[in-house]
Short mmCIF file of C-alpha atoms and ligand atoms in Angstrom, two decimals:
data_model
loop_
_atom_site.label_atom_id
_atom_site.label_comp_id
_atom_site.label_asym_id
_atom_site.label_seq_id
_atom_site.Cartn_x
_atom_site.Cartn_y
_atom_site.Cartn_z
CA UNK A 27 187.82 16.96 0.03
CA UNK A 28 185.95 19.88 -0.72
CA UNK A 29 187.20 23.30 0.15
CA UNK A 30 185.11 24.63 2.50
CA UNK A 31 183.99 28.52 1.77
CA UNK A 32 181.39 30.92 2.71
CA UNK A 33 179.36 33.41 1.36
CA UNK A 34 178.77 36.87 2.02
CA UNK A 35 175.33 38.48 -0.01
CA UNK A 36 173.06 41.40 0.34
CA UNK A 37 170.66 40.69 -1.76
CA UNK A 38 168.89 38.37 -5.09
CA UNK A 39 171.86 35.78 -4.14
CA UNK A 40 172.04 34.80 -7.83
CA UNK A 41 175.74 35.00 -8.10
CA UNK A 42 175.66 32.50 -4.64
CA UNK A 43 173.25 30.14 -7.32
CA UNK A 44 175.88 29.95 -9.82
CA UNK A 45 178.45 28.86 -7.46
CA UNK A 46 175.44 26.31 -6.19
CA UNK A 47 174.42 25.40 -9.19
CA UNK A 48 178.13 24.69 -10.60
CA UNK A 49 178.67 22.21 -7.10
CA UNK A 50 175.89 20.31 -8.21
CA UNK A 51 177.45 19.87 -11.50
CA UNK A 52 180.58 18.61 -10.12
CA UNK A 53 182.32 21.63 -11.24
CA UNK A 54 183.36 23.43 -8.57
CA UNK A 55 185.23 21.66 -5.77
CA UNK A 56 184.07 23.78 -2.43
CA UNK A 57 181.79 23.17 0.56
CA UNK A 58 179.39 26.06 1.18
CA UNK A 59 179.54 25.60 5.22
CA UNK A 60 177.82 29.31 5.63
CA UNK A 61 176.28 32.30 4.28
CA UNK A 62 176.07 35.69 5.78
CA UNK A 63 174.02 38.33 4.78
CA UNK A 64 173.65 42.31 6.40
CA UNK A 65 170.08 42.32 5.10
CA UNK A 66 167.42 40.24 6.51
CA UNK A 67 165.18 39.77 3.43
CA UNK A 68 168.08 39.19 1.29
CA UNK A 69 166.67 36.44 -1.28
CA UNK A 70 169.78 35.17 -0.91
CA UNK A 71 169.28 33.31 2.19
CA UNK A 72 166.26 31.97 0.84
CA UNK A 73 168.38 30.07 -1.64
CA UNK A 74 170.77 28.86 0.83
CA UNK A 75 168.07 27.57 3.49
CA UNK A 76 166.40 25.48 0.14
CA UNK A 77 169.81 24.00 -0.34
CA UNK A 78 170.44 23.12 3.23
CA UNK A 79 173.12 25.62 3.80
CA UNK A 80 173.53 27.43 7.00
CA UNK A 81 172.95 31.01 6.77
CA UNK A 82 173.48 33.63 9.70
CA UNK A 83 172.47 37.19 9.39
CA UNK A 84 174.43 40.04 10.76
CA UNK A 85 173.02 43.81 10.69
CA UNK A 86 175.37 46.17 10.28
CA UNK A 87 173.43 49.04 11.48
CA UNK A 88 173.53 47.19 14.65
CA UNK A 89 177.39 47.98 14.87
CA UNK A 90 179.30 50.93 16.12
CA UNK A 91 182.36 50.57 13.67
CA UNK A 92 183.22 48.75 10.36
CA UNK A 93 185.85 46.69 12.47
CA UNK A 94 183.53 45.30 14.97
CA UNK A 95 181.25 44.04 12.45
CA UNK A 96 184.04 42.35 10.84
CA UNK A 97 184.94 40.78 14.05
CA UNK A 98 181.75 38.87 14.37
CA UNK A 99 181.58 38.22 10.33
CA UNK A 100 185.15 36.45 11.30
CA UNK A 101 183.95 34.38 14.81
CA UNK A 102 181.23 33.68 12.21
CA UNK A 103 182.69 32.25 9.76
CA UNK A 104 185.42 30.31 11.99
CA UNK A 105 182.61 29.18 13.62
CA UNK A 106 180.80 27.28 10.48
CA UNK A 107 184.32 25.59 9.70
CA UNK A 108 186.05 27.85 7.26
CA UNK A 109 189.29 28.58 8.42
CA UNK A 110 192.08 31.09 7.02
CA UNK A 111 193.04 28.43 4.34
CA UNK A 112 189.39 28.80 3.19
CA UNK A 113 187.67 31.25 0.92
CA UNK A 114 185.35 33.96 1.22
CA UNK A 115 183.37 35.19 -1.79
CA UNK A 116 181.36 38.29 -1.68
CA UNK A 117 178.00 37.78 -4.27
CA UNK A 118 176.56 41.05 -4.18
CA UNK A 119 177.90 42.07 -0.60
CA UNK A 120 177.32 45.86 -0.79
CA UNK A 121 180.10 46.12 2.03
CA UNK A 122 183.38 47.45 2.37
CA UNK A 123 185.87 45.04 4.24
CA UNK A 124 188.27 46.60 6.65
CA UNK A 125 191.93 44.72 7.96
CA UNK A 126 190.09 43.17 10.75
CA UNK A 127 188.49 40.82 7.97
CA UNK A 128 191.47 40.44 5.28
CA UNK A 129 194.05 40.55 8.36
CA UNK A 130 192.44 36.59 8.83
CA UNK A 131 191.14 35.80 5.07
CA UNK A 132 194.49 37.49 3.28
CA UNK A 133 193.98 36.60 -0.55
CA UNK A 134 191.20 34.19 0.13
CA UNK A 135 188.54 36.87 -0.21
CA UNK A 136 187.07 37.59 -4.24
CA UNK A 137 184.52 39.91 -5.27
CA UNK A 138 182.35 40.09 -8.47
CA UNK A 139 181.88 43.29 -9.57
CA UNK A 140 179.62 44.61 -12.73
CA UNK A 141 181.68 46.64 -14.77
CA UNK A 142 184.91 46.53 -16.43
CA UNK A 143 187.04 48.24 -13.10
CA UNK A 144 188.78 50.32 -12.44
CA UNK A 145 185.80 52.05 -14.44
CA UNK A 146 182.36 52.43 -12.46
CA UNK A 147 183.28 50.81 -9.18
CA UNK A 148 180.70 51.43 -6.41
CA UNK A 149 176.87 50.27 -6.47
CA UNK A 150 175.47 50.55 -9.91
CA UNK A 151 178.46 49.68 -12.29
CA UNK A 152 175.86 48.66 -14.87
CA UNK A 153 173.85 52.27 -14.54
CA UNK A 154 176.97 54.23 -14.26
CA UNK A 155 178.40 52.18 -17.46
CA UNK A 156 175.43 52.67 -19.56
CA UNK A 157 174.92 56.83 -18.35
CA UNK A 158 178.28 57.41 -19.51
CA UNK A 159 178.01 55.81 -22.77
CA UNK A 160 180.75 53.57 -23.21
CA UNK A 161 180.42 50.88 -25.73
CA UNK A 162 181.52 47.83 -24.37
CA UNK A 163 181.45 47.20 -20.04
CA UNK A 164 181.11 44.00 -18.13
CA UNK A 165 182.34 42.03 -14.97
CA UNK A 166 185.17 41.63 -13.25
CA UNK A 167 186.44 39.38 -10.75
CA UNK A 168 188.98 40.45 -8.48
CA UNK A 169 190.04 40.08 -4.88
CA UNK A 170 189.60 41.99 -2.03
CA UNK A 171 191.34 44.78 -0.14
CA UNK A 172 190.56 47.57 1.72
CA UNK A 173 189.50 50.00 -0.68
CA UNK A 174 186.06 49.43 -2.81
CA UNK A 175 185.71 47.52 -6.01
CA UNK A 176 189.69 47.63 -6.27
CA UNK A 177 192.22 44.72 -5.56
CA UNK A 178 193.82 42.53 -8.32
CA UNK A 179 191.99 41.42 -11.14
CA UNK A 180 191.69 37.46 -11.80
CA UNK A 181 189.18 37.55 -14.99
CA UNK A 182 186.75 39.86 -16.23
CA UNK A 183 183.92 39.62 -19.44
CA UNK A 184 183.05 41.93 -21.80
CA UNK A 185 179.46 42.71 -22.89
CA UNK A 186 178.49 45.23 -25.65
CA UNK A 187 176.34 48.09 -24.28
CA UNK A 188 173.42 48.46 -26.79
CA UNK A 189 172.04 51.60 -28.13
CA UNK A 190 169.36 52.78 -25.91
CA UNK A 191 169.21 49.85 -23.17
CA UNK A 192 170.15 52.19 -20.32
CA UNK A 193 171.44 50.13 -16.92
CA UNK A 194 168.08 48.23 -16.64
CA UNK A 195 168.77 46.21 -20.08
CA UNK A 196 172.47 45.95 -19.67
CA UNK A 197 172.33 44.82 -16.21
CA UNK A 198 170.96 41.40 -17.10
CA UNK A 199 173.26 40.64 -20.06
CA UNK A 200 176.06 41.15 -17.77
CA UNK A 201 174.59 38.81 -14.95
CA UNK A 202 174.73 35.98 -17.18
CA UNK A 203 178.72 36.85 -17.79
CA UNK A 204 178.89 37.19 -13.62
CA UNK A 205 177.33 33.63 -13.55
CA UNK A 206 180.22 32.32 -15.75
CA UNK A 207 183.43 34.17 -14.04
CA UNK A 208 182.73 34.03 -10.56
CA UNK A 209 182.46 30.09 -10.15
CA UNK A 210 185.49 29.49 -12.88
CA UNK A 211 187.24 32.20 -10.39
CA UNK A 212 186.66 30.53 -7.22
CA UNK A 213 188.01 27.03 -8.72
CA UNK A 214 190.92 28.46 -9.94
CA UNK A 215 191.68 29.75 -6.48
CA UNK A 216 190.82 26.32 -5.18
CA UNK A 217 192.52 24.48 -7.14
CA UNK A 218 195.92 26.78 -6.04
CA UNK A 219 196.56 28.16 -9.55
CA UNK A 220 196.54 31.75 -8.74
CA UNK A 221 199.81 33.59 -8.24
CA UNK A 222 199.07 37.19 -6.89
CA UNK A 223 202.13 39.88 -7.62
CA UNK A 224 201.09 43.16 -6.94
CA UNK A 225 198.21 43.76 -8.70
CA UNK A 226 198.87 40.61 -11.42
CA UNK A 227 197.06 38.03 -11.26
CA UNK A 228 199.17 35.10 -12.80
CA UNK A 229 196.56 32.03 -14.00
CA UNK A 230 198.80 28.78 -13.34
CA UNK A 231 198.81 26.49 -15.61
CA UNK A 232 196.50 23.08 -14.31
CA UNK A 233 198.25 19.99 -13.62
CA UNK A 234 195.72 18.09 -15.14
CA UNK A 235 194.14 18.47 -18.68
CA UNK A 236 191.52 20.98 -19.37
CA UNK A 237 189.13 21.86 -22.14
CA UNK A 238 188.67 25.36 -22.49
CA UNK A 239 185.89 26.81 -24.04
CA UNK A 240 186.16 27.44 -27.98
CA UNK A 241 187.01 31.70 -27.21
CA UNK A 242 190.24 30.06 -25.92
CA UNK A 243 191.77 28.41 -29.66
CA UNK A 244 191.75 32.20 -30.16
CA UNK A 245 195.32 33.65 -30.34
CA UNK A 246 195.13 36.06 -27.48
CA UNK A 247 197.28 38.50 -29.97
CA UNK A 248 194.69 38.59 -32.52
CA UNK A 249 191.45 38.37 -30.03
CA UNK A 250 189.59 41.49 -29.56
CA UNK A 251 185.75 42.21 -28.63
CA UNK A 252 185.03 45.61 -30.79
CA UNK A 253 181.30 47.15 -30.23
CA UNK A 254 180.20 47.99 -32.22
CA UNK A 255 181.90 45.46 -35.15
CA UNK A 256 184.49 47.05 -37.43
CA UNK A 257 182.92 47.87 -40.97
CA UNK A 258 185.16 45.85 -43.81
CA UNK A 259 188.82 47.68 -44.78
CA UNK A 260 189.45 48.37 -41.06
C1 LIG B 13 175.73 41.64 -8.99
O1 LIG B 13 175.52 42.28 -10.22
C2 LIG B 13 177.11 41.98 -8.45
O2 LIG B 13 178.09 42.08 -9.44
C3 LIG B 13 176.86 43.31 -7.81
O3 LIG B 13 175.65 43.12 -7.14
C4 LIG B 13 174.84 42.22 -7.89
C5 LIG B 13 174.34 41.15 -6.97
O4 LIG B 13 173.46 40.28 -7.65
N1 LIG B 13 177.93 43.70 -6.92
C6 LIG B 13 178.37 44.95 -6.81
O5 LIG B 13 177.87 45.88 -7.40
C7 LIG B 13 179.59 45.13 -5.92
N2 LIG B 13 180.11 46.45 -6.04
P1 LIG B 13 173.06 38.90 -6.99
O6 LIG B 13 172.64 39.22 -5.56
O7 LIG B 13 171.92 38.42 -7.83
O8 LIG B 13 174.26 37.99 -7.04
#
């Protein structure tokens, strides 16, 4: 049976596509049963409506306090048939959750985040990355607490920030890294091979056999991504 999950967005929804798209590929082992979003026009629900997923949206300008916005995200989500042993994935939910929300979903909620944290949480990792003129940044998937862009990290990809691209060239390159994380993420926590301790994230290892992808034959010892590439006698 299918884990059933939902979805929290705010806007484009292309991080809820790759978890679609990966379903339909008989990848990823979850039930979508609901997808909330705080903004109306989010494209986000577009998607889910053109798959046949539920979708509810819930303003939080409409709500005196963080907490009682969570309360109805929570009847919500009960409500569509995800219960605490579910999980909730934020794609591009520019929210904050408070304990109201993890107090039910505790370490069943993941984020994707674009940047290498704990460097350039917030908004506009990819912006903030590029301004400050690091070399490499990326994604990271992690999950949720209480405090923004923060709890324990479960994978993250790293992209090589090219000379001159600023945010708005970057930003793209990393999407297509947040496309591959998230849904290998969310199956991993699925399939029950996350072990959380403190802020480690231990990756069981599966019961059944897996290919990995060819990065993997690398000895984690000798693997680094360098930006730019060493020059030779280094
Ligand atoms: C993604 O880049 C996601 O990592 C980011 O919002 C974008 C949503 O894109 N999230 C954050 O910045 C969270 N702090 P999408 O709507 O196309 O999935």
């Amino acid at each position: 049976m299918p884990l059933p999950i939902a979805v929290l967005v705010s806007g484009n929804g292309s991080n809820l596509q790759s978890i679609i798209d990966r379903i339909e590929a008989g990848a990823l082992d979850v039930e979508i049963k609901l997808v909330i979003s705080n903004k109306a026009d989010a494209y986000g629900l577009e998607r889910a409506r053109s798959h046949g997923i539920p979708t509810r949206v819930l303003l939080h300008t409409e709500y005196d306090s963080r907490e009682a916005f969570d309360t109805d995200m929570v009847r919500a989500i009960r409500d569509s048939g995800v219960d605490e042993s579910g999980v909730v994935v934020m794609a591009g939910f520019m929210r904050i959750v408070t304990h109201v929300f993890l107090g039910v979903f505790e370490n069943r909620v993941i984020n994707i985040h674009p940047a290498l944290l704990p460097s350039f949480p917030g908004v506009y990792g990819q912006g903030d990355a590029a301004d400050y003129g690091v070399k490499i940044s990326g994604c990271t998937v992690h999950f949720v607490d209480e405090q923004m862009d923060h709890g324990p990290v479960i994978i993250q990809a790293a992209v090589p920030c090219l000379p001159g691209e600023g945010g708005g060239g970057l930003s793209p390159r990393i999407l297509k890294m947040e496309h591959r994380v998230l849904p290998q993420a969310l199956q991993w926590l699925v399939d029950g091979r996350l072990e959380i301790d403190g802020r480690f994230v231990r990756l069981k290892p599966a019961d059944k056999a897996v290919s990995q992808q060819p990065l993997a034959d690398i000895e984690p010892e000798t693997y680094a991504l360098i930006w730019p590439p060493l020059e030779e006698g280094f």
